[in-house]
Tab-separated table of C-alpha atoms and ligand atoms in Angstrom:
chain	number	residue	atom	x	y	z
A	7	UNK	CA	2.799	-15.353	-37.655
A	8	UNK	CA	4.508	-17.998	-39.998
A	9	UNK	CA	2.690	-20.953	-40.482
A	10	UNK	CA	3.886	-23.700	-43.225
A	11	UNK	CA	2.018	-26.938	-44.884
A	12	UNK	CA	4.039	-29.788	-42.661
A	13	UNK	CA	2.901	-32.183	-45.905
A	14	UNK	CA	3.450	-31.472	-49.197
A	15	UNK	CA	0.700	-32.745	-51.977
A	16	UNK	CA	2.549	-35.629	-52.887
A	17	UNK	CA	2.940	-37.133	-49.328
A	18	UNK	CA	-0.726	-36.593	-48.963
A	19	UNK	CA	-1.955	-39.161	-50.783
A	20	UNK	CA	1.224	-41.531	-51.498
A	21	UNK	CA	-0.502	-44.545	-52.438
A	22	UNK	CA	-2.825	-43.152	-55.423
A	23	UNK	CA	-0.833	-39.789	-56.089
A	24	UNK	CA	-4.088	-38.029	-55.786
A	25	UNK	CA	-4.670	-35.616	-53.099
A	26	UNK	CA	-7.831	-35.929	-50.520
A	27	UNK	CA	-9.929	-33.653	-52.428
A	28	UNK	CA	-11.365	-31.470	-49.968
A	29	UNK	CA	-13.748	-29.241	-52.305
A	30	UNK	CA	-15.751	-32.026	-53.206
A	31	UNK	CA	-16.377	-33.372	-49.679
A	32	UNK	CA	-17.455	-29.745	-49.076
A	33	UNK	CA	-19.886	-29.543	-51.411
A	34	UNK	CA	-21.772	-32.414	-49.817
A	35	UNK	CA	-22.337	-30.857	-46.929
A	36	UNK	CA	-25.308	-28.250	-47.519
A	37	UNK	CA	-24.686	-26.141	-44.616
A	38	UNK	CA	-20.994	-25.067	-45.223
A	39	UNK	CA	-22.392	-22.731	-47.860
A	40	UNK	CA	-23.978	-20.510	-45.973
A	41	UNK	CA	-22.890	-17.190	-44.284
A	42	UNK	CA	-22.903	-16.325	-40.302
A	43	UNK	CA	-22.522	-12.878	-39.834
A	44	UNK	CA	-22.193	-12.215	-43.329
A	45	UNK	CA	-19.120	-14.146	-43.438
A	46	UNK	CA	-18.684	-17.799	-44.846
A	47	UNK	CA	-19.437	-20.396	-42.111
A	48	UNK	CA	-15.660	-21.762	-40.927
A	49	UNK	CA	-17.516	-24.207	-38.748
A	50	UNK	CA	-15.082	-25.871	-36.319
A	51	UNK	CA	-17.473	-27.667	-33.360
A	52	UNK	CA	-17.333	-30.838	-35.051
A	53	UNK	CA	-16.450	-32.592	-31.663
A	54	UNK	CA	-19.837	-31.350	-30.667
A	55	UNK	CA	-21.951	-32.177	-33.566
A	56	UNK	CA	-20.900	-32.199	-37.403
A	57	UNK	CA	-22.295	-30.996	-40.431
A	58	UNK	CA	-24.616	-33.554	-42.302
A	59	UNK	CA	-24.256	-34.565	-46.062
A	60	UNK	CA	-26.773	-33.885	-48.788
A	61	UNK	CA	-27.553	-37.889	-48.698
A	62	UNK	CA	-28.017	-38.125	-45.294
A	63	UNK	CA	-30.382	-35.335	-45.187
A	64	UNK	CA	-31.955	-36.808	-47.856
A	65	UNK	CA	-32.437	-39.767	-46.426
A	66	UNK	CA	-34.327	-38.980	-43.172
A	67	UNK	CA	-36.811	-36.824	-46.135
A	68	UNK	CA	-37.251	-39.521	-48.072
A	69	UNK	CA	-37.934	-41.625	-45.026
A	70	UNK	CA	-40.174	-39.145	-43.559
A	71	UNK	CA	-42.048	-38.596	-47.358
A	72	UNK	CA	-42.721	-41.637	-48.364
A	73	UNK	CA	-41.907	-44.475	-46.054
A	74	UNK	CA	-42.527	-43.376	-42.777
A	75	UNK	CA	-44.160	-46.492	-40.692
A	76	UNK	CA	-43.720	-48.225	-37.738
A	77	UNK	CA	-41.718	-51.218	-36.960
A	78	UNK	CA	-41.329	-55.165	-36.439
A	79	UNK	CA	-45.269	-55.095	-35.601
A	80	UNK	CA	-46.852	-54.253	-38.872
A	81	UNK	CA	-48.052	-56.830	-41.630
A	82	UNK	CA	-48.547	-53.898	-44.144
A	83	UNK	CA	-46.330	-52.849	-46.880
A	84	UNK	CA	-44.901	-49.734	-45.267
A	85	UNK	CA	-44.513	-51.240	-42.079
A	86	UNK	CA	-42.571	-54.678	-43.697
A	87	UNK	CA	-40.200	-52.191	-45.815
A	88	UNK	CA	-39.426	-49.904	-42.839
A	89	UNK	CA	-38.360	-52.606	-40.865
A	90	UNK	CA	-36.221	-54.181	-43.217
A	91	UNK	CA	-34.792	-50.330	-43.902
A	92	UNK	CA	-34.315	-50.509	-39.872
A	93	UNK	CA	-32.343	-53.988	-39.447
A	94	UNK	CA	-30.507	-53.242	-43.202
A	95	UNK	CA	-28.408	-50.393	-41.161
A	96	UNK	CA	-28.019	-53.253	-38.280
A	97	UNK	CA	-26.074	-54.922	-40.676
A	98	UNK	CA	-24.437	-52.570	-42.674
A	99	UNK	CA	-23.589	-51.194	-38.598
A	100	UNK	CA	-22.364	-54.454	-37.860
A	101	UNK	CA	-19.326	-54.368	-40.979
A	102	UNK	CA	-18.533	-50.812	-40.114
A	103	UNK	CA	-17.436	-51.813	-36.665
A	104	UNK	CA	-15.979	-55.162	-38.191
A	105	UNK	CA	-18.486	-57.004	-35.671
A	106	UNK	CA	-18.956	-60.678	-36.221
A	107	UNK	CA	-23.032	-60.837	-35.944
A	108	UNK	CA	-25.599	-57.731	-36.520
A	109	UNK	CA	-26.946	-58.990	-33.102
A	110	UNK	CA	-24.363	-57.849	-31.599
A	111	UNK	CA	-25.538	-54.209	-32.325
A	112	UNK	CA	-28.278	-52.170	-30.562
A	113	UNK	CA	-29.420	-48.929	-31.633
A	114	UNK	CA	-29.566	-46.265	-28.831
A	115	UNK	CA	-30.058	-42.533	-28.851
A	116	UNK	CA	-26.072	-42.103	-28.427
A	117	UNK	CA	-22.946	-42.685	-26.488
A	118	UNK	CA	-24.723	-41.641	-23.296
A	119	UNK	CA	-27.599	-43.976	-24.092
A	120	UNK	CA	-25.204	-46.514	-24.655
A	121	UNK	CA	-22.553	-46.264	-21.641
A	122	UNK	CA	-25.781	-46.001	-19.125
A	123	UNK	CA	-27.623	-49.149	-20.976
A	124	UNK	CA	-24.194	-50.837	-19.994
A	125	UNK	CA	-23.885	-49.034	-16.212
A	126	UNK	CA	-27.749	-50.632	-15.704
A	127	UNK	CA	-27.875	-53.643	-18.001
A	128	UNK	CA	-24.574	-55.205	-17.138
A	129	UNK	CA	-23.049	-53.320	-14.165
A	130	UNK	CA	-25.730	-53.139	-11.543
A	131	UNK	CA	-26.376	-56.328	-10.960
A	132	UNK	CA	-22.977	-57.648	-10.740
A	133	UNK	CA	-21.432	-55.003	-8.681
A	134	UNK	CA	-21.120	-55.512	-4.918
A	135	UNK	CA	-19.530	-53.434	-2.195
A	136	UNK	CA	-16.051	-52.600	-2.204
A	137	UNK	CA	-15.664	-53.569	-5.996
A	138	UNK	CA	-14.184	-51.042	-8.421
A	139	UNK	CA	-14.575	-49.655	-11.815
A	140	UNK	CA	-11.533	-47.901	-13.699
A	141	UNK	CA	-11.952	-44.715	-15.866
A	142	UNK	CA	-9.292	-42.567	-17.051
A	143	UNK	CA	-8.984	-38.730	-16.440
A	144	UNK	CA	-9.573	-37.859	-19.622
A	145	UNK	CA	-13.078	-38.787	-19.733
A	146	UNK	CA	-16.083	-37.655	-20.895
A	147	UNK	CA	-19.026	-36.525	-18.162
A	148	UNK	CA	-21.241	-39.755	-20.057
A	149	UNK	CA	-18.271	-42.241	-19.065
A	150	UNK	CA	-17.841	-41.390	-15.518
A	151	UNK	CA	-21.359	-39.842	-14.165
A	152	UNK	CA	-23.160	-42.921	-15.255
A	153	UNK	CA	-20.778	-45.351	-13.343
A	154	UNK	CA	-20.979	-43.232	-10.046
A	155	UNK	CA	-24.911	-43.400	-10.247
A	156	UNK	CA	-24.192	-47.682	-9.996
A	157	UNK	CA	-21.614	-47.256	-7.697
A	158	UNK	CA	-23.249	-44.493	-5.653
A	159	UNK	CA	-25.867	-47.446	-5.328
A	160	UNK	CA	-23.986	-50.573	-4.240
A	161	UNK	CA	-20.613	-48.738	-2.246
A	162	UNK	CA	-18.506	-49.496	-5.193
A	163	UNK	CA	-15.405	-46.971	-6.246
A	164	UNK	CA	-14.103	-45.427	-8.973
A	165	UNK	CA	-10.601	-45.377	-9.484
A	166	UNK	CA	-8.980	-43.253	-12.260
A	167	UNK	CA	-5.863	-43.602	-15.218
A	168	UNK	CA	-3.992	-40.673	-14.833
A	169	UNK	CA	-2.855	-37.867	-17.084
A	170	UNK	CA	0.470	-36.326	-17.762
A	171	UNK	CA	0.832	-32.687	-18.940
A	172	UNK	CA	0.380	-33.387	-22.389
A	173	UNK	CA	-2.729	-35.042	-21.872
A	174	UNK	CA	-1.561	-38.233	-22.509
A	175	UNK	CA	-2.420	-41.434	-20.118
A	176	UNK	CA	0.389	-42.460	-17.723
A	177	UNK	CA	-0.284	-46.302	-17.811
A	178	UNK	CA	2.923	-47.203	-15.510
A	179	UNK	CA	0.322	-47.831	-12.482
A	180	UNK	CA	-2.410	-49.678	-14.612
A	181	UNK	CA	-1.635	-53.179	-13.401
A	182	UNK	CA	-1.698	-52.067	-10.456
A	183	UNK	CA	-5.172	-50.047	-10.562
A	184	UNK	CA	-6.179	-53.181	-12.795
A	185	UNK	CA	-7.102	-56.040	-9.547
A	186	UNK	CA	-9.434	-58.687	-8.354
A	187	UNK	CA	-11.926	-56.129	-7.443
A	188	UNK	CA	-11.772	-54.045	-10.725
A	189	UNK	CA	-14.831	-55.126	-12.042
A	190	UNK	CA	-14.779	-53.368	-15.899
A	191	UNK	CA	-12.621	-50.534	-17.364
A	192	UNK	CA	-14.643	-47.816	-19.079
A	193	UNK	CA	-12.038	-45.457	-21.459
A	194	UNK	CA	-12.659	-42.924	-24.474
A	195	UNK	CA	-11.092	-43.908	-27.542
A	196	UNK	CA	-10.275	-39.989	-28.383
A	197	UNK	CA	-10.269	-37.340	-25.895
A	198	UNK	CA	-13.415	-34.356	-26.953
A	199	UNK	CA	-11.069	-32.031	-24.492
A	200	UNK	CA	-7.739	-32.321	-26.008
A	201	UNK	CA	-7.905	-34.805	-28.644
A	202	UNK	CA	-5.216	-37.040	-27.095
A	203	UNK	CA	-5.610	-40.874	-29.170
A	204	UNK	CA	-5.752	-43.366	-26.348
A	205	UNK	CA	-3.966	-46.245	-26.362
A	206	UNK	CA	-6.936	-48.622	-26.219
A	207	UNK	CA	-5.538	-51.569	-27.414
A	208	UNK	CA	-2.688	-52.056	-24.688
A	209	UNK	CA	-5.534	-51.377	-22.131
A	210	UNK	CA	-7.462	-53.816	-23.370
A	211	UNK	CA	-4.752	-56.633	-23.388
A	212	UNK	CA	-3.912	-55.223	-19.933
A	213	UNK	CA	-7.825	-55.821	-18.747
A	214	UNK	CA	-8.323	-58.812	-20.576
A	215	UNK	CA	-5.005	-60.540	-19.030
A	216	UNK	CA	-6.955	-60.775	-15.745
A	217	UNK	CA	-10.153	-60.938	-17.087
A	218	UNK	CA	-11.590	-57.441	-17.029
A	219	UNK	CA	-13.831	-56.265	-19.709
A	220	UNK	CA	-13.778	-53.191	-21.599
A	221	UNK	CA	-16.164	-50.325	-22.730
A	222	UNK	CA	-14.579	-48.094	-25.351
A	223	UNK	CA	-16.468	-44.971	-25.749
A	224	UNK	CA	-15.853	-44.318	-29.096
A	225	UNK	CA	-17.503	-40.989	-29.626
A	226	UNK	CA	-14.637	-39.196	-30.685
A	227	UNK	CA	-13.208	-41.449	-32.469
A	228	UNK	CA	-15.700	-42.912	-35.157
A	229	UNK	CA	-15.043	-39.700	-37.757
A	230	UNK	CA	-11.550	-39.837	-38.089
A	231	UNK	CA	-10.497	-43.714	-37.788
A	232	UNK	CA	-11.612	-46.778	-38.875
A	233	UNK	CA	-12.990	-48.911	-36.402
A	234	UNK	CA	-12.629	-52.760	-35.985
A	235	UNK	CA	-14.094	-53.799	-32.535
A	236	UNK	CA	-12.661	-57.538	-32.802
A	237	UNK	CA	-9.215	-55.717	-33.773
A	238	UNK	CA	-9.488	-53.640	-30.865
A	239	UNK	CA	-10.524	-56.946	-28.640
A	240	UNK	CA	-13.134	-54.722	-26.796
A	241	UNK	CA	-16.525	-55.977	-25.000
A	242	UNK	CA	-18.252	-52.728	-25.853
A	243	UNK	CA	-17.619	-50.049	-28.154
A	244	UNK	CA	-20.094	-46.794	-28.071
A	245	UNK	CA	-20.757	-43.787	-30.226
A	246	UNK	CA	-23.457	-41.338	-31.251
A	247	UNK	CA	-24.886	-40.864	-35.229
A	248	UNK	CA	-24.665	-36.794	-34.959
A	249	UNK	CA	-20.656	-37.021	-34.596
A	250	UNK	CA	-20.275	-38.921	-37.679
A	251	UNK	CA	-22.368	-36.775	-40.176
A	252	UNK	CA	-25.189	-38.738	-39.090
A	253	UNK	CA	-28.750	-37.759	-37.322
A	254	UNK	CA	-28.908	-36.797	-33.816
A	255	UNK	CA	-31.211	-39.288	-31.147
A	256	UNK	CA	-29.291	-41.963	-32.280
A	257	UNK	CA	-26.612	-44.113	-32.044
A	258	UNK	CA	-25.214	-47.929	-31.352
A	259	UNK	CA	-23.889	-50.008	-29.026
A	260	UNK	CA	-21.601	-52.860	-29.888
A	261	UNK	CA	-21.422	-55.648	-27.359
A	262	UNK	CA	-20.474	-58.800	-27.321
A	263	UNK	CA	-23.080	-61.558	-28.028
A	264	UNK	CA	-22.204	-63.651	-24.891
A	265	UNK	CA	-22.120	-60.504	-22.523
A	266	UNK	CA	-25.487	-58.927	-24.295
A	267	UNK	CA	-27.046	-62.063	-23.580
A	268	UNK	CA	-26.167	-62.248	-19.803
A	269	UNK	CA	-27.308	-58.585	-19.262
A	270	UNK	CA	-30.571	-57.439	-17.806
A	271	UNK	CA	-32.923	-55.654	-20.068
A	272	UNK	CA	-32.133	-51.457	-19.781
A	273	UNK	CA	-36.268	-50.444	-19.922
A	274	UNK	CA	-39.300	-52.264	-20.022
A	275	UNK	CA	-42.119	-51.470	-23.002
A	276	UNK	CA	-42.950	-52.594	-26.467
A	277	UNK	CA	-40.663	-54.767	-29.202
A	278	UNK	CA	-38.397	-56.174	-25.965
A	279	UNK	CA	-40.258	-58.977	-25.363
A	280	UNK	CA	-41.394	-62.697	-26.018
A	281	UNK	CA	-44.023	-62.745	-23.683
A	282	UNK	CA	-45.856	-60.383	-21.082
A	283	UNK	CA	-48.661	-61.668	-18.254
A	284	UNK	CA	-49.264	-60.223	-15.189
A	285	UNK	CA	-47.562	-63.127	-13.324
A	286	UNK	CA	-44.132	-62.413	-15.262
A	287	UNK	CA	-42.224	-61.552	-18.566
A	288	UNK	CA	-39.903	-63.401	-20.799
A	289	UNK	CA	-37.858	-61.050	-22.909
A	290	UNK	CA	-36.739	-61.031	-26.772
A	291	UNK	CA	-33.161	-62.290	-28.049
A	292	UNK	CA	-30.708	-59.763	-28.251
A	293	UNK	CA	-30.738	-57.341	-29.748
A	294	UNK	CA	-34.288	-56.452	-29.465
A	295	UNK	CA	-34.538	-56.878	-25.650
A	296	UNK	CA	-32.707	-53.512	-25.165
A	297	UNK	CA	-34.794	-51.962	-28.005
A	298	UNK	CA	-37.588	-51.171	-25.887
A	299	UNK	CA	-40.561	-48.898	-27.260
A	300	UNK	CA	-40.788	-47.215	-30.461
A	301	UNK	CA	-36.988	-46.505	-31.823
A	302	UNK	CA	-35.947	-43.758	-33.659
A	303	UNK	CA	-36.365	-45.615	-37.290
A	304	UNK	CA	-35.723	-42.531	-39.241
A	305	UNK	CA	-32.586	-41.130	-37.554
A	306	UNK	CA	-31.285	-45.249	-38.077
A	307	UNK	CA	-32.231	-44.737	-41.556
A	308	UNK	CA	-30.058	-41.227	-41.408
A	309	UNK	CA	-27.130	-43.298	-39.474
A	310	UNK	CA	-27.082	-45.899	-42.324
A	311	UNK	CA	-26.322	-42.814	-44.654
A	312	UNK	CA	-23.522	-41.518	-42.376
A	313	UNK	CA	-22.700	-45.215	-42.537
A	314	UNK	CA	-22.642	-45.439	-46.187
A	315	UNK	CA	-21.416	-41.999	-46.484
A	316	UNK	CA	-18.234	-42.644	-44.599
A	317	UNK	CA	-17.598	-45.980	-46.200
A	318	UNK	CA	-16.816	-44.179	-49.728
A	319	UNK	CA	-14.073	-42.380	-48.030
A	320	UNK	CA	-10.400	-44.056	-48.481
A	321	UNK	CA	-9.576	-44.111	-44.958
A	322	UNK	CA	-5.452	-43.620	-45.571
A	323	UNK	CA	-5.982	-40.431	-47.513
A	324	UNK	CA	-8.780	-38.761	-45.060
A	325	UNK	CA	-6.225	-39.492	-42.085
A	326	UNK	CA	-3.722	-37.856	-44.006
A	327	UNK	CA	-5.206	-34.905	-44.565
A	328	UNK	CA	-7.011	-34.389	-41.084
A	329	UNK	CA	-3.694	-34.912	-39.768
A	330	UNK	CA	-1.862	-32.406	-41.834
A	331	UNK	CA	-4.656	-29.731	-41.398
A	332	UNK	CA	-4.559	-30.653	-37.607
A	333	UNK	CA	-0.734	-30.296	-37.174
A	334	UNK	CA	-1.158	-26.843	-39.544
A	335	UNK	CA	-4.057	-25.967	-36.887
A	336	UNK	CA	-1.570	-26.834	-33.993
A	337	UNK	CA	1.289	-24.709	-35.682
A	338	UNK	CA	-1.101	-21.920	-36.569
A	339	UNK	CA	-3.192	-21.087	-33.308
A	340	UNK	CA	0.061	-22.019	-31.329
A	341	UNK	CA	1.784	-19.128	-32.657
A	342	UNK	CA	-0.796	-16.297	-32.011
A	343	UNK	CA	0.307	-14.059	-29.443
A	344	UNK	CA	-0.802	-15.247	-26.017
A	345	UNK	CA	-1.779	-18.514	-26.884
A	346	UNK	CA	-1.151	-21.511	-24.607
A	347	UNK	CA	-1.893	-24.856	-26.218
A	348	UNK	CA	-3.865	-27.199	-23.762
A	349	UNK	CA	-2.906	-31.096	-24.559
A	350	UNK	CA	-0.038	-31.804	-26.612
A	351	UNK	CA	-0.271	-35.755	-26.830
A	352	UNK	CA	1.793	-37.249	-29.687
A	353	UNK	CA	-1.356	-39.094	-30.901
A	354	UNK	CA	-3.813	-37.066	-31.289
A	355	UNK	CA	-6.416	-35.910	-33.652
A	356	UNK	CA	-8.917	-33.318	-34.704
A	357	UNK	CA	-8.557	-31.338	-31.773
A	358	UNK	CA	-7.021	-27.787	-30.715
A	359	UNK	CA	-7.874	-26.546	-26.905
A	360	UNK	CA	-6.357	-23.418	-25.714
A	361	UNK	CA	-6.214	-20.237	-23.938
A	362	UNK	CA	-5.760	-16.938	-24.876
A	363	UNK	CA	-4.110	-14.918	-22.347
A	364	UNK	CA	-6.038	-12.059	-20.732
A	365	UNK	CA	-9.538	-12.937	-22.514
A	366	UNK	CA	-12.140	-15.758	-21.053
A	367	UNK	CA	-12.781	-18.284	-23.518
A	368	UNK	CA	-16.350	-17.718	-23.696
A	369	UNK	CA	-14.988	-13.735	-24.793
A	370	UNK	CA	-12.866	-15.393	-27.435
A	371	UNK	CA	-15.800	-17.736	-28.798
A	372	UNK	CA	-17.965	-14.347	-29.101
A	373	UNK	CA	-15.685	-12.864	-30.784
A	374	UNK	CA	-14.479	-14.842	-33.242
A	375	UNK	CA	-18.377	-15.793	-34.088
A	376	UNK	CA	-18.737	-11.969	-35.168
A	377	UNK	CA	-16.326	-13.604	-38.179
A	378	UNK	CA	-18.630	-16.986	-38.795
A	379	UNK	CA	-16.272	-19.026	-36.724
A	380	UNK	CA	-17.827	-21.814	-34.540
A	381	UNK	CA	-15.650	-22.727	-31.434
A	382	UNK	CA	-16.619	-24.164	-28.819
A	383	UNK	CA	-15.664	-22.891	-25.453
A	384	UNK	CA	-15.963	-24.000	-21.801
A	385	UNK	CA	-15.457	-27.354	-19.637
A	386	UNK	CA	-16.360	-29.253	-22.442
A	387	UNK	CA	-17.852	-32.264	-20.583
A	388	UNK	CA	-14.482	-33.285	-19.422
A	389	UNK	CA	-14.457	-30.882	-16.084
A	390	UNK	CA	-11.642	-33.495	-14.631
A	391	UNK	CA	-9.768	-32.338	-17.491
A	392	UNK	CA	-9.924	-28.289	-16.937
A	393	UNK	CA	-9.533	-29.285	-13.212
A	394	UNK	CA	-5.823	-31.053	-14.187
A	395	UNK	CA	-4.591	-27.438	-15.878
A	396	UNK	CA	-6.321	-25.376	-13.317
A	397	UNK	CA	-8.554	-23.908	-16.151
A	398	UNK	CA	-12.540	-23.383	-15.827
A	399	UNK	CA	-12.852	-23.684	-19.568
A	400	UNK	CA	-10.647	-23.591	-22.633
A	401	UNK	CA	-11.830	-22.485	-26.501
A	402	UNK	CA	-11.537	-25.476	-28.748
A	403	UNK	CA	-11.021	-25.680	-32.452
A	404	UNK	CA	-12.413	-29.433	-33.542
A	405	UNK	CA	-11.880	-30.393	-37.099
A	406	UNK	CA	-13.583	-32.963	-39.396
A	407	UNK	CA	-12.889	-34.012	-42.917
A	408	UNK	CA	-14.289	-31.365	-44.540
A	409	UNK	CA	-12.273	-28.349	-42.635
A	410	UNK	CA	-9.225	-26.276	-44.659
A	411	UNK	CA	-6.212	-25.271	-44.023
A	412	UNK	CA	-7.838	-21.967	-44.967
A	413	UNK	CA	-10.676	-22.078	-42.335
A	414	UNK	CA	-7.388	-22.470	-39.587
A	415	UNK	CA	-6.025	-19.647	-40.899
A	416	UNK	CA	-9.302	-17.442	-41.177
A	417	UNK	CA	-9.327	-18.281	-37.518
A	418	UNK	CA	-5.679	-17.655	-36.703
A	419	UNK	CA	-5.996	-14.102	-38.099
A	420	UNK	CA	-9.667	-13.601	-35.768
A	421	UNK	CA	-7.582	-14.740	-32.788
A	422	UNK	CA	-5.015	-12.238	-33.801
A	423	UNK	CA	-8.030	-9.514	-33.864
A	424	UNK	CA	-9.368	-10.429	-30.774
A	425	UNK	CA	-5.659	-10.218	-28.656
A	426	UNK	CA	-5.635	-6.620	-30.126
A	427	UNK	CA	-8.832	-5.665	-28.972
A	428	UNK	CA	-8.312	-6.571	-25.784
A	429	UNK	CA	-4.594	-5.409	-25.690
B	16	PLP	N1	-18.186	-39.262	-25.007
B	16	PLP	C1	-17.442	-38.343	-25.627
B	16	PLP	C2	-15.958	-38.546	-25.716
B	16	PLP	C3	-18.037	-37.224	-26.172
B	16	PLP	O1	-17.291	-36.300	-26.784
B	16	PLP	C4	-19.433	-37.064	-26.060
B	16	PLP	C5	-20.096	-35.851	-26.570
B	16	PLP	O2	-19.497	-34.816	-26.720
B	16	PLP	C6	-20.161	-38.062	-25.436
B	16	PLP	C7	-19.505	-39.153	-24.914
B	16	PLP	C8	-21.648	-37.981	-25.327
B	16	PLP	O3	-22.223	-38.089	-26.585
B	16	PLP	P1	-23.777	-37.867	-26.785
B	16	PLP	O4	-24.081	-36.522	-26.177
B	16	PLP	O5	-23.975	-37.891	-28.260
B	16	PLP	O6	-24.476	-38.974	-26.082
C-alpha cells in the first residue's frame, strides 16, 4: 500500500506559514487519551457524535456545581444568572450562524428536534392536498421521516433530488421538481453517508426564484465549515450540539424572524406563553413560544462552549488540514485490497464509506475495534442512500479536527489485517 501527504506543510497553512497544529487540539479533548482494547483510542465516528473538549466538559460541571437553577421564572440570584448564562449562548448562537437577531434562534434537543418543530410548526398547517415537499436522496432519516408524518396527514408528496454515482446531486431536473405546488425544500448541507458537500446555495437561489423556502439541515456540516445563514440565503438552518464538540439533548434552530413569527407553537407547557385561561391562550414572542417546558440550560451552557470552542479555531487552516487528512484517508483505505469506495463527490468532507469485499461491514467494525478503532457501520440513517448502491450497510471512517494522518493509517493497516483473516 503506498499512500503519500497530497499537501505539503507549507501549503497547509499558506497564509500564516504555521501548520494546523493538531497535537494541541488533541490534548483538549480528554477522551483521546485513553486506550480501547489496550490500544490508543483512533476514534473515527465523529459523524455520529464527537469527542468533547476539556472546557466544554467543564462547563456543564461548573454549571451543574455551582449554578445549577432554573430559568426565566426565578427572582433569585441563581435563577437571574442562569438565565442570563442561557440567553448569553442565544447570542453568542446568533454570530456563529451570522444571524441578524438572537430571536431568530431557538434551542432544541437537535437536528431532529429542529426539522420536526419546522414539519409541525410551519408545515402542517399550510400544507393541503396534492402539494409537495422536495428532499434530496441523500438525506438523512430526520429530513425525510418527519415530512412524510405531515404529508402522510394532509395527501401531500414527497418528491426527491437525485443522486449520481458519486453521490453527488444531479440538479438538471430541479426547476422542474421546483413548481407551484412545491411548498418548501428540505436538503442536508453535508451528506453523514458519503460526505458529499451539497450545493446549497444554488438550491436556494433556485427555491427562492419562485418563492420556495428552504430548510438546511446542517448537521454535518457545522464542524468542518463556517456557517453564515444570511450568506447561504436560507429560511432555516438546523444542527445538533453533540456533532460540534458540544453536549448531547441539544441543539438550535435558526429561522427567520418573519417565518418564526407566522408559525404555530411546536408543544404546549411552561415559558411559551403570555397568557393561559381556560377559555384560551396567547403565546410568548419568538423565540420563547417554541421553548416550551423546562430546557436543557446546562447542555446550552455546554453548546456555548462548543460555540466558543470552535470560534478560536482559524477556519482556513482547520479546512486545510481536514481536507488533506480526508483526501490521505480517501487515498489510504482506497488502496487496501478489496476496498470499494462508496461516494466519490468532488466536494466533500470528513467522510470515508466503503466496503470491503467478502466481509459484512458490521464484521469489519468488530474487527477493527479489537485495535481501538471506532467505525461506524450500517445504513447510517440514510437507507435511500445504501438502497442507490444496492448495499444494506457500508463501514464509515468520519473525521473531525482532531484526527491524524496517523490514526488513517493505524486503520489502513487493521483493514489490511482483517482482508487476511478472512482471505
Ligand atoms: N441530519 C444529519 C445529516 C445527521 O447526520 C444526523 C445525525 O446523524 C441528524 C440529522 C440527526 O441528528 P440528531 O440525532 O442529533 O438529531
Amino acid at each position: 500500500m503506498s499512500v503519500r501527504p497530497l499537501l505539503t506543510e507549507d501549503e497547509l497553512s499558506p497564509s500564516t506559514g504555521e501548520g494546523f497544529d493538531v497535537e494541541r487540539v488533541r490534548r483538549d479533548f480528554p477522551i483521546l487519551r485513553r486506550t480501547v482494547n489496550d490500544k490508543p483510542l483512533v476514534y473515527l465516528d465523529n459523524a455520529a457524535t464527537t469527542q468533547k473538549p476539556q472546557t466544554v466538559i467543564d462547563a456543564v460541571t461548573r454549571f451543574y456545581s455551582y449554578e445549577n437553577s432554573n430559568i426565566h421564572r426565578g427572582v433569585h440570584y441563581l435563577s437571574e444568572h442562569a438565565t442570563a448564562a442561557y440567553e448569553e449562548v442565544r447570542e453568542k448562537a446568533r454570530a456563529f450562524l451570522g444571524a441578524s437577531e438572537s430571536r431568530e434562534i431557538v434551542f432544541v434537543r437537535g437536528t431532529t428536534d429542529a426539522i420536526n418543530l419546522v414539519a409541525a410548526g410551519y408545515l402542517r398547517p399550510r400544507l393541503r392536498e396534492g402539494d409537495e415537499i422536495l428532499v434530496s436522496h441523500l438525506e438523512h432519516h430526520s429530513n425525510i421521516v418527519p415530512w412524510q408524518l405531515v404529508s402522510g396527514e394532509k395527501g401531500a408528496k414527497i418528491r426527491v433530488i437525485p443522486m449520481s454515482q458519486s453521490g453527488e446531486l444531479i440538479l438538471d431536473d430541479l426547476d422542474m421538481l421546483l413548481n407551484e405546488r412545491t411548498r418548501l425544500v428540505a436538503i442536508g448541507h453535508v451528506s453523514n453517508a458519503l460526505g458529499t458537500v451539497n450545493p446549497v446555495r444554488e438550491i436556494v437561489a433556485r427555491a427562492h426564484a419562485r418563492d420556495i423556502p428552504v430548510l438546511i439541515d446542517g448537521a454535518q456540516a457545522v464542524p468542518h465549515m463556517p456557517i453564515d445563514v444570511q450568506e447561504l440565503g436560507c429560511d432555516f438552518y438546523c444542527l445538533s450540539g453533540h456533532k460540534m464538540f458540544g453536549p448531547t439533548g441539544v441543539g438550535l434552530l435558526y429561522g427567520r424572524a418573519e417565518l418564526l413569527e407566522a408559525m404555530a407553537p411546536y408543544q404546549g407547557g411552561g415559558d411559551m406563553i403570555r397568557k393561559v385561561s381556560f377559555e384560551g391562550t396567547s403565546y410568548a414572542p419568538i423565540p420563547s413560544k417554541f421553548e416550551a417546558g423546562t430546557p436543557n440550560v446546562a447542555g446550552v451552557v455546554g453548546l456555548g462552549a462548543a460555540i466558543d470552542y470552535l470560534g478560536t479555531m482559524d477556519w482556513d487552516v482547520v479546512m486545510a488540514y481536514e481536507s488533506d487528512v480526508l483526501s490521505y484517508a480517501i487515498e489510504a483505505i482506497g488502496a487496501v485490497d478489496g476496498v470499494r469506495l462508496i461516494g466519490t463527490a468532488e466536494d466533500k468532507t470528513a467522510v470515508v464509506s466503503f466496503l470491503l469485499e467478502g466481509i459484512h461491514a458490521h464484521d469489519v467494525g468488530t474487527i477493527v475495534d479489537q485495535d481501538g478503532i471506532a467505525i461506524r457501520t450500517g445504513h447510517h440513517c440514510a437507507q435511500p442512500v445504501m438502497d442507490f448502491y444496492g448495499v444494506a450497510a457500508t463501514a464509515r471512517a468520519s473525521f473531525a479536527l482532531y484526527n491524524t494522518k496517523d490514526e488513517v493509517d493505524v486503520l489502513a493497516a487493521a483493514l489490511e489485517g482483517a482482508r487476511k483473516v478472512f482471505q
